[in-house]
XYZ file of C-alpha atoms in Angstrom:
653
model
C -19.256 87.994 98.767
C -21.554 85.003 98.346
C -24.445 84.102 100.628
C -23.415 82.052 103.701
C -23.889 78.298 103.584
C -24.826 76.394 106.752
C -23.541 72.824 107.155
C -24.760 70.354 109.771
C -22.056 68.643 111.772
C -21.190 67.528 115.277
C -18.463 67.669 117.883
C -16.168 64.617 117.751
C -14.515 64.910 121.152
C -14.557 62.614 124.192
C -17.598 64.072 125.929
C -20.947 62.632 126.934
C -22.880 65.460 125.255
C -21.761 64.804 121.624
C -23.198 68.142 120.501
C -24.656 68.766 117.083
C -23.524 72.014 115.485
C -23.990 74.153 112.398
C -20.939 75.540 110.608
C -21.363 78.863 108.825
C -19.325 78.962 105.604
C -18.626 82.241 103.829
C -16.563 82.376 100.631
C -15.234 78.882 101.263
C -14.149 79.549 104.854
C -15.850 78.528 108.111
C -16.525 81.727 110.031
C -18.419 80.299 113.015
C -19.644 77.087 114.591
C -22.841 77.221 116.677
C -24.859 74.628 118.544
C -27.849 73.170 116.689
C -30.925 74.781 118.234
C -33.302 71.947 117.346
C -31.174 69.163 118.844
C -32.896 67.831 121.999
C -29.610 67.695 123.931
C -27.511 70.491 122.411
C -30.351 73.054 122.316
C -28.218 75.654 120.537
C -25.338 75.820 123.019
C -21.739 74.599 122.732
C -19.262 74.416 125.602
C -16.422 76.792 126.412
C -13.981 74.363 124.803
C -15.373 74.114 121.262
C -17.569 77.153 120.670
C -14.929 78.513 118.287
C -13.901 75.182 116.774
C -13.082 76.890 113.478
C -10.029 78.395 115.218
C -8.653 74.854 115.535
C -8.984 74.259 111.815
C -7.260 77.523 110.879
C -4.696 77.640 113.699
C -1.260 78.949 112.745
C 0.463 75.910 114.266
C -1.817 73.392 112.524
C -0.030 70.455 110.872
C -0.807 70.614 107.152
C 1.844 68.443 105.468
C 3.500 65.070 106.105
C 6.715 65.312 108.126
C 9.768 63.106 108.609
C 11.938 63.272 111.708
C 15.399 64.829 111.269
C 16.517 65.232 114.893
C 16.572 63.065 118.022
C 13.266 61.628 119.149
C 11.406 64.171 121.218
C 13.259 67.129 119.719
C 10.377 68.115 117.437
C 12.735 68.521 114.454
C 11.134 67.443 111.182
C 11.261 68.072 107.456
C 8.343 68.296 105.061
C 7.878 65.383 102.672
C 5.215 64.340 100.166
C 2.360 61.988 100.884
C 3.854 59.460 98.451
C 7.120 59.517 100.393
C 5.382 59.248 103.748
C 3.154 56.346 102.758
C 6.098 54.624 101.086
C 8.249 54.866 104.226
C 5.439 53.597 106.441
C 4.628 50.688 104.138
C 8.303 49.722 103.867
C 8.915 49.821 107.616
C 5.655 48.031 108.480
C 6.513 45.409 105.867
C 10.032 44.931 107.236
C 8.788 44.564 110.806
C 6.042 42.170 109.723
C 8.534 40.029 107.789
C 11.201 39.921 110.511
C 9.122 39.771 113.691
C 5.565 38.928 112.614
C 2.374 40.930 112.894
C 2.453 41.022 116.701
C 5.399 43.446 116.544
C 2.971 46.046 115.113
C 0.769 48.015 117.513
C -2.149 50.368 116.850
C -2.748 52.845 119.657
C -5.815 55.092 119.570
C -8.442 56.467 121.902
C -11.244 59.050 121.905
C -9.601 62.235 120.653
C -12.179 61.752 117.936
C -15.183 59.541 118.584
C -15.974 59.539 114.875
C -16.563 56.093 113.409
C -14.167 56.638 110.511
C -11.545 58.699 112.309
C -11.422 56.243 115.185
C -11.984 52.865 113.574
C -11.061 52.760 109.866
C -7.286 52.406 110.296
C -7.800 49.227 112.291
C -8.555 47.464 109.005
C -4.835 47.658 108.226
C -3.825 46.193 111.558
C -6.400 43.415 111.503
C -5.210 42.398 108.040
C -1.589 42.344 109.272
C -2.540 40.321 112.384
C -1.007 42.938 114.646
C -1.131 42.989 118.403
C -4.502 44.218 119.659
C -5.325 46.209 122.753
C -7.965 45.888 125.430
C -9.124 47.858 128.433
C -9.479 51.579 128.878
C -7.599 54.519 130.351
C -10.847 56.007 131.643
C -13.945 54.391 133.152
C -12.614 50.829 133.030
C -14.286 49.973 136.335
C -17.748 50.906 135.091
C -17.113 48.976 131.877
C -16.239 45.871 133.872
C -19.377 46.086 136.004
C -21.581 46.637 132.964
C -20.108 43.429 131.504
C -21.297 41.650 134.667
C -24.853 42.837 134.067
C -25.120 46.107 135.990
C -27.147 48.726 134.111
C -25.502 52.123 134.211
C -27.690 54.466 132.228
C -30.907 55.345 130.443
C -32.310 58.217 128.408
C -30.824 61.320 130.069
C -34.037 63.220 129.390
C -35.550 61.124 132.220
C -33.228 62.747 134.757
C -35.847 65.498 134.972
C -38.323 63.044 136.583
C -36.432 62.952 139.873
C -37.038 64.632 143.221
C -33.530 63.936 144.517
C -30.374 63.860 142.395
C -27.034 62.956 143.948
C -24.111 63.986 141.732
C -21.381 61.628 142.896
C -17.919 62.610 141.655
C -19.427 64.316 138.625
C -18.606 67.919 137.677
C -21.411 68.222 135.136
C -21.053 71.954 134.478
C -17.523 71.359 133.188
C -17.651 67.883 131.663
C -21.176 67.488 130.193
C -23.043 70.691 130.910
C -26.069 69.866 128.758
C -27.263 67.401 131.385
C -27.642 70.321 133.783
C -30.713 71.395 131.825
C -32.453 68.174 132.881
C -31.415 68.795 136.477
C -32.889 72.291 136.251
C -36.116 70.824 134.870
C -36.254 68.434 137.839
C -35.894 71.392 140.201
C -38.598 73.426 138.470
C -41.103 70.608 137.989
C -40.526 68.517 141.093
C -38.712 70.789 143.520
C -35.802 68.375 143.280
C -32.929 68.719 145.714
C -29.436 68.424 144.225
C -26.552 67.067 146.288
C -22.905 66.960 145.168
C -20.469 64.428 146.622
C -16.981 65.500 145.585
C -13.636 66.095 147.298
C -13.429 69.468 145.501
C -15.913 72.337 145.530
C -16.271 72.352 141.758
C -18.458 74.635 139.641
C -21.134 71.975 139.918
C -20.787 71.490 143.670
C -21.103 75.251 144.191
C -24.374 75.249 142.214
C -25.948 72.413 144.233
C -28.148 72.595 147.308
C -25.585 70.680 149.348
C -21.922 69.777 148.890
C -20.484 66.817 150.777
C -16.682 67.005 150.584
C -15.471 63.497 151.327
C -11.826 62.462 151.298
C -10.690 61.132 147.904
C -10.938 57.381 147.465
C -13.390 56.844 150.335
C -16.524 56.798 148.164
C -17.216 53.084 148.662
C -16.998 53.513 152.429
C -19.516 56.365 152.323
C -21.883 54.265 150.179
C -21.507 51.323 152.569
C -22.311 53.527 155.562
C -25.447 54.807 153.831
C -26.475 51.206 153.143
C -25.835 50.395 156.809
C -28.312 53.101 157.890
C -30.917 52.090 155.318
C -30.842 48.445 156.415
C -30.634 49.245 160.127
C -33.705 51.474 159.988
C -35.806 49.206 157.777
C -35.882 51.537 154.772
C -34.636 49.072 152.144
C -36.698 47.635 149.299
C -35.832 44.088 150.303
C -38.027 42.478 147.682
C -36.243 44.246 144.824
C -32.788 43.804 146.351
C -33.205 40.052 146.845
C -34.632 39.707 143.350
C -31.642 41.458 141.765
C -28.646 40.589 143.972
C -27.123 37.106 144.007
C -25.310 37.747 147.292
C -27.648 40.017 149.206
C -26.952 38.392 152.584
C -23.188 38.782 152.072
C -23.729 42.463 151.297
C -25.783 42.927 154.471
C -23.021 41.349 156.526
C -20.388 43.523 154.868
C -22.093 46.866 155.455
C -22.920 45.988 159.059
C -19.258 46.763 159.748
C -19.555 50.291 158.356
C -21.565 52.225 160.904
C -21.608 55.999 160.247
C -19.271 56.708 163.163
C -16.610 54.412 161.722
C -17.144 55.780 158.206
C -16.772 59.352 159.485
C -13.214 58.627 160.581
C -12.381 57.317 157.097
C -14.381 59.653 154.836
C -14.139 62.902 156.722
C -17.943 63.218 156.479
C -19.875 63.595 159.712
C -22.048 60.704 160.851
C -24.996 63.121 161.013
C -24.546 63.966 157.328
C -24.306 60.283 156.438
C -27.462 59.462 158.393
C -29.429 62.311 156.809
C -28.367 61.548 153.248
C -29.100 57.838 153.688
C -32.619 58.531 154.932
C -33.294 61.029 152.171
C -32.074 58.739 149.432
C -34.064 55.804 150.781
C -37.347 57.647 151.194
C -37.509 60.126 148.289
C -38.860 58.779 145.000
C -37.799 59.007 142.283
C -34.156 59.475 143.201
C -30.985 59.184 141.149
C -27.291 58.598 141.709
C -25.531 60.424 138.856
C -22.053 58.928 139.004
C -18.918 60.324 137.349
C -15.718 58.730 136.152
C -13.445 60.337 138.755
C -14.239 58.031 141.707
C -13.467 55.023 139.497
C -9.870 56.174 138.950
C -8.516 54.236 141.895
C -7.226 50.765 142.683
C -10.648 50.368 144.338
C -12.566 51.556 141.264
C -14.683 48.443 140.888
C -15.428 48.410 144.624
C -16.780 51.942 144.355
C -18.938 51.232 141.322
C -20.271 47.986 142.781
C -21.128 49.568 146.129
C -22.764 52.696 144.754
C -24.751 50.488 142.351
C -25.784 48.404 145.335
C -27.246 51.542 146.934
C -29.559 52.107 143.995
C -30.568 48.442 144.093
C -31.048 48.360 147.858
C -33.575 51.181 147.672
C -35.370 49.870 144.574
C -34.641 53.065 142.678
C -34.613 51.251 139.342
C -38.391 50.731 139.672
C -38.987 54.393 138.736
C -38.373 55.942 135.291
C -35.303 58.138 135.610
C -34.349 56.600 138.959
C -31.467 54.301 139.803
C -27.958 55.054 138.650
C -26.647 56.943 135.647
C -22.994 56.799 134.631
C -23.142 56.611 130.856
C -25.331 55.375 128.030
C -25.016 54.804 124.284
C -27.174 54.696 121.161
C -27.524 51.436 119.251
C -24.594 51.548 116.821
C -22.281 48.713 115.763
C -19.019 50.660 115.697
C -16.900 47.515 115.514
C -18.015 46.831 111.961
C -15.985 49.803 110.758
C -12.821 47.943 111.752
C -13.629 44.798 109.697
C -12.259 42.462 112.383
C -12.951 39.474 110.114
C -9.767 40.436 108.258
C -7.762 39.037 111.153
C -6.711 35.440 110.499
C -3.840 35.011 112.936
C -2.588 36.546 116.151
C -4.956 37.375 118.957
C -2.296 38.859 121.272
C -3.982 41.588 123.267
C -2.154 44.206 125.318
C -3.611 46.494 127.985
C -4.052 49.998 126.568
C -3.559 51.494 130.046
C -0.101 49.902 130.356
C 1.500 51.382 127.245
C 4.657 52.353 129.123
C 5.146 48.775 130.278
C 4.400 47.414 126.814
C 6.989 49.624 125.119
C 9.725 49.017 127.707
C 9.171 45.361 128.665
C 12.404 43.471 127.873
C 10.572 40.148 128.054
C 7.770 40.974 125.600
C 8.132 38.587 122.664
C 8.087 39.814 120.030
C 8.681 43.390 121.204
C 6.747 46.227 119.614
C 8.849 47.468 116.691
C 6.351 49.689 114.883
C 3.397 51.665 116.192
C 0.755 53.983 114.787
C -0.884 56.512 117.129
C -4.058 58.447 116.384
C -6.791 60.259 118.344
C -4.717 60.252 121.532
C -1.728 61.978 123.130
C -0.254 59.206 125.320
C 2.785 61.293 126.298
C 0.336 63.349 128.392
C -2.767 61.301 129.202
C -1.364 57.848 130.014
C -0.456 56.899 133.575
C 3.252 56.557 134.368
C 4.171 59.011 131.611
C 7.917 58.797 132.297
C 7.893 55.161 131.210
C 5.744 55.994 128.178
C 8.272 58.631 127.134
C 11.098 56.161 127.628
C 9.325 53.756 125.296
C 8.573 56.400 122.687
C 12.246 57.432 122.724
C 13.432 53.988 121.615
C 15.448 54.287 118.416
C 14.381 50.788 117.383
C 10.679 51.748 117.553
C 9.225 53.138 114.323
C 6.347 55.435 115.225
C 3.713 57.091 113.038
C 1.438 59.760 114.524
C -1.665 61.228 112.879
C -2.367 64.639 114.391
C -3.629 68.198 114.060
C -0.725 69.706 116.041
C 2.807 68.928 117.177
C 1.791 67.343 120.483
C 4.146 65.832 123.030
C 3.560 62.447 121.383
C 4.037 63.710 117.817
C 7.464 65.049 118.796
C 8.605 61.431 119.206
C 7.282 60.252 115.832
C 9.352 59.159 112.863
C 6.541 60.150 110.492
C 3.784 62.652 111.293
C 0.685 62.693 109.078
C -1.675 65.704 109.026
C -5.181 64.700 110.008
C -8.350 66.510 108.976
C -10.360 68.309 111.626
C -14.087 67.726 112.066
C -14.922 70.569 109.651
C -13.088 68.841 106.784
C -14.366 65.271 106.577
C -17.518 63.158 106.682
C -18.111 61.001 109.735
C -20.792 59.811 112.100
C -20.484 59.908 115.875
C -22.237 57.956 118.591
C -22.367 59.173 122.181
C -21.786 57.978 125.710
C -24.276 60.315 127.371
C -27.379 60.096 125.171
C -28.977 58.042 122.388
C -28.548 60.193 119.287
C -26.418 59.131 116.342
C -24.989 62.291 114.764
C -23.774 63.016 111.240
C -20.854 65.272 110.458
C -21.024 66.709 106.959
C -17.786 68.339 105.766
C -18.074 72.114 105.715
C -14.913 72.769 103.682
C -12.300 70.782 101.746
C -9.219 69.746 103.733
C -6.821 72.580 104.520
C -3.296 72.057 103.193
C -2.691 68.353 102.570
C -4.605 67.007 105.561
C -6.434 63.725 104.985
C -9.152 61.782 106.763
C -8.166 58.556 108.467
C -10.261 56.640 105.974
C -8.202 58.088 103.132
C -4.965 57.252 104.957
C -6.222 53.681 105.366
C -6.891 53.362 101.636
C -3.489 54.801 100.656
C -1.568 52.623 103.095
C -3.508 49.485 102.158
C -2.589 49.984 98.493
C 1.079 50.527 99.357
C 1.092 47.362 101.478
C -0.555 45.354 98.705
C -3.677 44.647 100.742
C -6.632 43.825 98.524
C -10.368 43.499 99.050
C -13.466 45.671 99.209
C -12.708 46.670 102.800
C -9.714 48.681 101.559
C -11.661 50.459 98.844
C -14.768 51.603 100.730
C -15.351 55.342 101.017
C -15.594 57.053 104.380
C -19.345 57.233 103.958
C -19.585 53.503 103.207
C -17.449 52.684 106.253
C -19.693 54.796 108.462
C -22.914 53.434 106.964
C -21.867 49.844 107.761
C -22.247 50.559 111.488
C -25.793 51.933 111.463
C -28.581 49.944 113.134
C -31.253 48.296 110.968
C -33.693 50.813 109.566
C -31.406 53.837 109.866
C -30.530 55.319 106.475
C -27.254 57.168 105.942
C -28.865 59.655 103.549
C -31.589 60.536 106.031
C -29.001 60.865 108.806
C -26.889 63.260 106.724
C -29.914 65.390 105.912
C -31.381 65.517 109.425
C -28.075 65.730 111.249
C -29.095 63.313 114.005
C -31.440 60.387 114.628
C -32.280 58.848 117.990
C -31.366 55.190 118.394
C -32.227 54.144 121.958
C -31.311 50.733 123.355
C -33.803 48.696 125.395
C -34.766 50.085 128.795
C -32.242 49.237 131.539
C -32.850 45.944 133.260
C -31.182 43.194 135.254
C -31.205 40.194 132.943
C -29.479 38.095 135.585
C -28.640 38.473 139.239
C -25.566 40.551 140.038
C -22.985 40.448 142.800
C -23.201 43.537 145.021
C -20.845 42.701 147.879
C -17.286 44.005 147.565
C -14.079 44.182 149.521
C -14.703 47.576 151.126
C -11.589 48.857 152.870
C -10.209 52.185 154.036
C -7.722 53.402 151.401
C -4.058 53.766 152.225
C -2.936 57.362 152.741
C 0.797 58.001 153.327
C 1.563 60.305 156.233
C 3.012 63.722 155.501
C 2.130 63.846 151.806
C -0.594 65.648 149.906
C -3.019 63.704 147.740
C -2.918 65.267 144.280
C -6.131 65.307 142.243
C -6.076 66.138 138.521
C -9.676 66.988 137.567
C -10.892 68.026 134.140
C -10.216 71.576 133.064
C -13.135 73.799 132.097
C -11.415 74.981 128.918
C -9.459 71.894 127.785
C -10.839 68.515 126.814
C -8.202 66.184 128.229
C -5.095 67.398 126.343
C -6.983 69.004 123.440
C -6.939 72.832 123.186
C -3.954 73.253 125.535
C -2.037 74.887 122.672
C -4.860 77.192 121.557
C -4.794 80.861 122.490
C -8.353 81.498 123.675
C -8.606 78.399 125.815
C -5.127 78.908 127.300
C -5.902 82.534 128.116
C -9.198 81.569 129.793
C -7.601 78.742 131.779
C -4.537 80.733 132.817
C -1.188 79.234 133.742
C -1.034 75.817 135.443
C -2.056 76.283 139.068
C -2.276 74.164 142.177
C -5.258 74.675 144.488
C -4.194 74.412 148.120
C -6.055 74.956 151.389
C -5.021 78.106 153.309
C -3.804 76.097 156.305
C -1.576 73.940 154.110
C -0.182 76.941 152.252
C 0.678 78.658 155.537
C 2.349 75.517 156.872
C 4.537 75.343 153.736
C 5.290 79.059 153.708
C 3.511 79.507 150.378
C 1.587 82.574 149.252
C -0.850 83.290 146.427
C 0.851 83.084 142.988
C 4.083 81.648 144.355
C 5.627 79.148 141.981
C 5.324 75.782 143.701
C 7.255 72.614 143.051
C 5.078 69.498 143.173
C 7.095 66.313 143.368
C 7.421 62.684 144.354
C 9.726 59.812 143.482
C 8.197 59.677 139.975
C 9.126 63.220 138.965
C 8.242 66.862 139.503
C 6.400 69.776 137.942
C 5.699 73.419 138.710
C 2.488 75.410 139.052
C 1.286 78.680 140.537
C -0.194 78.488 144.022
C -3.902 79.254 144.253
C -4.952 79.400 147.899
C -8.511 78.144 148.074
C -10.988 76.560 150.444
C -12.407 74.610 147.507
C -10.045 71.797 148.558
C -9.742 70.180 151.969
C -6.559 70.261 154.031
C -4.236 67.523 152.837
C -5.609 67.653 149.290
C -4.165 69.617 146.369
C -5.490 69.887 142.837
C -4.018 70.673 139.406
C -6.735 70.904 136.757
C -6.116 70.059 133.118
C -3.968 67.748 131.001
C -1.127 70.183 130.303
C 1.476 69.494 127.624
C 5.121 69.093 128.561
C 6.713 71.872 126.515
C 7.326 75.045 128.516
C 5.334 77.170 126.072
C 2.329 74.923 126.762
C 2.579 74.942 130.535
C 4.990 72.087 131.121
C 2.846 70.636 133.929
C 2.210 67.026 132.912
C 0.628 65.677 136.077
C 0.865 62.083 134.908
C 4.643 62.316 135.319
C 3.744 61.891 138.997
C 1.173 59.101 138.605
C 2.096 55.662 139.928
C 2.104 52.347 138.111
C -1.072 51.243 139.879
C -4.277 49.856 138.433
C -7.547 48.422 139.693
C -8.084 44.657 139.239
C -9.930 45.377 135.972
C -7.227 47.712 134.684
C -8.396 51.200 135.641
C -5.360 53.481 136.127
C -5.243 54.946 139.624
C -4.922 58.566 138.517
C -6.346 59.801 141.821
C -3.790 58.003 143.977
C -0.908 60.398 143.455
C 0.812 61.495 146.667
C 3.205 64.423 146.548
C 5.186 66.994 148.478
C 4.705 70.686 147.687
C 7.207 73.448 148.377
C 8.448 76.726 146.939
C 10.147 76.364 143.569
C 13.647 77.772 143.309
C 12.538 80.150 140.542
C 10.347 82.154 142.945
C 7.309 83.915 141.545
C 5.975 84.220 138.007
C 2.975 86.109 136.706
C -0.184 84.316 135.605
C -1.013 84.526 131.912
């Protein structure tokens, strides 16, 4: 047995922490993956999702060879073929579609299953060169993106969180979704005696660890923020100088929040007027103070209203004057990721389709030209998109040629015509940015690809050659593609050797005045139905890891949290098998009677896959076709009935 080799890498998944890790390689096999101790954010600890990432690489159900569909779409029946055959079929079909319908009939569809520059961006070179349809928008955090584009700052160096004396975690389950930021919260408590308040409809792991939990009704966040602003203005606690300097419509905002006295807000939010008054005073008077805002409250038709109003709170109290104060939603290092796509290759079509409306795009009879060929990578739209039933209907089209690059036979891959085996993070070179700190991270390959898996950069080069695309952009190595995105002065060799380099943007500022007034209204809530929330699972990252043994065993079977009073009213007992349904569809989950949710609210955590062996509880089958004005899917506006499933009881895993 040879001496172990330790390889510096990083986690590629859609998480604010973007952890750096060290892979231990023994006799050519990765035997463990551990957090990098020296990394200022990771500090030697990985989360419960990825702390055995090597199990993903060596999983028995890993896709290792190209596959061609042999059965009906969705059946999961495939045959093994060679890479030459697979690339040849893809090139022929893409070429036929391009010739008959034009480039707009081709659609790339990818998201953040890997945030790696190469794995996420390189394949776009093909689609830019073919003048395909493009996509815009987001399926997550679109409201915050829109407000940032207007000039609202929404982050800073997370290390500065520790400067605060009050931290309000608003719709943010940090201990599950980005637990490394909790260390800065702990530092604030130790150094400054900081008080930590959670505002969340659910008593999450994070809410239970805070000094106070305020359980508002889902979707009423903007009303609560407006009521706090009402108190702050009424009692003369606002930083009027800063607010007038920053806001273009300050007087309109004052008029708007005058209508939201705490007593009125209490009836809407389910939060007592006394609690609203106390929190407003505390936030106004304590300095420094921070609103740490999550993505969840944005996932509503009123997503932009929430983000605008909660941002207005931080402005109203002048919290941005203090280092670490203000509002933190997300932040990024300086990194020009777009260069990896080579958008200059595009010479024709600029048709852009909303990524959050994939179901509509694939089933729209009036779309001209219709989408006839699609490539999917780094995302499982058959689970994570809103209005999944329509997505599945689109994927099932026999006239749609679909290619999926994947590690496993996901719900989406089952609908593919060609499935290509993608390398995991332990098998390729890449660099990864972040959306929760300012470090650019390098991922050095720890082992050669298992089976016949290939990086997305290699797939790009093979497909470009088969399509007859020429130019240096189609010949660059993965390392050259990644290096093209680095900021001036950052060297790819140094990054590979160190593992990470900090690349902070300028300090947050208001370069121009922003609009802080919004159309604040009480959300609609149908009578007699439960509001279904679908928060992040502690052991899955969106739909990743649902099929893996350790994570599935830790998470248990799909369950629905329900308040004791609601369970009694429906005649449901602990571990009953419940049917959760609406006009969109239905799913089943085990009843978990819990006071972590309010009466009238139910919760199913995790992005479960559809196949029975993987839980079969795809909550987005119940999600409506509703979006905010800026395109944020309203995942949190699902209203359902819950009753006893005909099958009776089943045992938890």
